[in-house]
mmCIF file of C-alpha atoms in Angstrom:
data_model
loop_
_atom_site.group_PDB
_atom_site.id
_atom_site.type_symbol
_atom_site.label_atom_id
_atom_site.label_comp_id
_atom_site.label_asym_id
_atom_site.label_seq_id
_atom_site.Cartn_x
_atom_site.Cartn_y
_atom_site.Cartn_z
ATOM 1 C CA MET A 1255 -2.871 15.863 9.646
ATOM 2 C CA LYS A 1256 -1.006 13.146 10.615
ATOM 3 C CA THR A 1257 0.962 11.058 9.087
ATOM 4 C CA ALA A 1258 -0.598 8.214 7.221
ATOM 5 C CA VAL A 1259 3.184 6.026 7.736
ATOM 6 C CA GLY A 1260 2.086 4.477 11.379
ATOM 7 C CA SER A 1261 -1.538 4.533 10.676
ATOM 8 C CA LEU A 1262 -0.890 1.865 7.624
ATOM 9 C CA LEU A 1263 1.240 -0.341 9.119
ATOM 10 C CA LEU A 1264 -0.761 -0.868 12.246
ATOM 11 C CA LEU A 1265 -3.967 -1.038 8.988
ATOM 12 C CA HIS A 1266 -1.565 -3.761 7.412
ATOM 13 C CA LEU A 1267 -1.424 -5.608 11.100
ATOM 14 C CA LEU A 1268 -4.567 -5.296 11.776
ATOM 15 C CA ILE A 1269 -5.944 -6.590 8.027
ATOM 16 C CA SER A 1270 -3.360 -9.546 7.644
ATOM 17 C CA GLY A 1271 -2.956 -10.805 11.559
ATOM 18 C CA VAL A 1272 0.322 -10.430 10.719
ATOM 19 C CA VAL A 1273 2.474 -10.026 14.068
ATOM 20 C CA SER A 1274 6.430 -9.715 13.062
ATOM 21 C CA VAL A 1275 7.585 -10.663 8.850
ATOM 22 C CA GLU A 1276 10.888 -10.719 7.809
ATOM 23 C CA TRP A 1277 10.806 -8.645 4.763
ATOM 24 C CA LYS A 1278 12.520 -10.867 1.499
ATOM 25 C CA HIS A 1279 13.049 -7.728 -0.351
ATOM 26 C CA SER A 1280 12.436 -3.410 -0.190
ATOM 27 C CA ALA A 1281 12.655 -0.931 -2.987
ATOM 28 C CA VAL A 1282 13.030 2.322 -1.359
ATOM 29 C CA LEU A 1283 11.107 4.800 -4.791
ATOM 30 C CA ASP A 1284 12.045 7.675 -3.277
ATOM 31 C CA ASN A 1285 13.149 9.090 0.344
ATOM 32 C CA ASN A 1286 9.786 8.936 0.968
ATOM 33 C CA PHE A 1287 8.517 6.009 -0.266
ATOM 34 C CA LEU A 1288 9.504 2.190 1.103
ATOM 35 C CA VAL A 1289 7.619 -0.673 -0.275
ATOM 36 C CA LEU A 1290 8.796 -4.060 1.384
ATOM 37 C CA TRP A 1291 7.466 -7.379 0.394
ATOM 38 C CA THR A 1292 7.803 -10.914 0.591
ATOM 39 C CA PRO A 1293 6.215 -13.519 -1.270
ATOM 40 C CA GLY A 1294 4.830 -16.575 -0.298
ATOM 41 C CA GLU A 1295 3.447 -20.334 -1.840
ATOM 42 C CA ARG A 1296 0.244 -18.349 -3.312
ATOM 43 C CA ASP A 1297 0.501 -15.016 -2.012
ATOM 44 C CA VAL A 1298 2.814 -11.715 -1.516
ATOM 45 C CA THR A 1299 2.646 -9.771 1.634
ATOM 46 C CA PHE A 1300 3.601 -5.957 1.612
ATOM 47 C CA GLU A 1301 4.421 -3.474 3.307
ATOM 48 C CA ILE A 1302 4.246 -0.047 2.472
ATOM 49 C CA GLN A 1303 6.014 3.043 4.411
ATOM 50 C CA VAL A 1304 4.921 6.666 2.988
ATOM 51 C CA LYS A 1305 5.736 10.198 4.857
ATOM 52 C CA THR A 1306 2.931 12.182 3.248
ATOM 53 C CA LEU A 1307 0.470 14.564 4.636
ATOM 54 C CA GLY A 1308 -2.402 13.012 1.510
ATOM 55 C CA TYR A 1309 -3.246 9.361 0.485
ATOM 56 C CA VAL A 1310 -0.543 6.869 -0.610
ATOM 57 C CA GLY A 1311 -1.793 4.811 -3.260
ATOM 58 C CA LEU A 1312 0.197 1.032 -4.725
ATOM 59 C CA GLY A 1313 -1.232 -0.540 -7.810
ATOM 60 C CA PHE A 1314 -0.191 -3.883 -10.104
ATOM 61 C CA THR A 1315 -0.837 -4.246 -13.743
ATOM 62 C CA LYS A 1316 0.310 -7.009 -15.771
ATOM 63 C CA ASP A 1317 0.342 -4.088 -18.837
ATOM 64 C CA ASP A 1318 2.343 -0.823 -18.992
ATOM 65 C CA GLY A 1319 -1.047 0.947 -18.636
ATOM 66 C CA HIS A 1320 -3.876 1.852 -15.678
ATOM 67 C CA ALA A 1321 -6.086 -0.892 -17.186
ATOM 68 C CA GLY A 1322 -7.515 -3.746 -15.396
ATOM 69 C CA ALA A 1323 -5.202 -2.796 -12.871
ATOM 70 C CA ASP A 1324 -5.639 -3.827 -9.396
ATOM 71 C CA MET A 1325 -5.079 -0.502 -6.796
ATOM 72 C CA VAL A 1326 -5.437 -0.134 -3.320
ATOM 73 C CA ILE A 1327 -5.511 3.481 -2.123
ATOM 74 C CA GLY A 1328 -4.650 5.103 1.403
ATOM 75 C CA TRP A 1329 -5.081 8.334 4.218
ATOM 76 C CA VAL A 1330 -5.318 8.791 7.454
ATOM 77 C CA ASP A 1331 -8.561 11.562 7.427
ATOM 78 C CA ASN A 1332 -8.498 14.562 9.824
ATOM 79 C CA ASN A 1333 -9.997 12.994 12.779
ATOM 80 C CA GLY A 1334 -6.896 10.488 12.573
ATOM 81 C CA GLN A 1335 -9.259 8.004 11.071
ATOM 82 C CA VAL A 1336 -7.731 5.170 8.617
ATOM 83 C CA HIS A 1337 -9.216 4.548 5.734
ATOM 84 C CA LEU A 1338 -8.806 1.967 2.805
ATOM 85 C CA GLN A 1339 -10.125 0.987 -0.545
ATOM 86 C CA VAL A 1340 -9.089 -1.594 -3.020
ATOM 87 C CA SER A 1341 -10.441 -1.117 -6.548
ATOM 88 C CA ILE A 1342 -9.680 -2.411 -9.784
ATOM 89 C CA PHE A 1343 -8.483 0.218 -12.375
ATOM 90 C CA LEU A 1344 -11.399 -0.583 -15.455
ATOM 91 C CA GLN A 1345 -10.373 1.744 -18.215
ATOM 92 C CA SER A 1346 -7.128 4.116 -18.864
ATOM 93 C CA ILE A 1347 -6.890 7.671 -18.491
ATOM 94 C CA GLU A 1348 -6.858 8.977 -21.760
#
């Protein structure tokens, strides 16, 4: 299985139409997960670089819990096809 790094970056470029972005902020969450972002007037543009053989997820919530979180999950299947799922987490896992 291919790593998701290049494919998710390509997907980001295709979805946003952004050819080149000067990132204002970055965070290394561990040695395999890098988040880059630049706030705009009404939005925030993100790029995530992840070394994985599975999936990658990124979520946002205004509280500490999962309920109501906006989430994006991406992966590359065995054929190299990129998949991206955007969802809202309706309730917390207990």
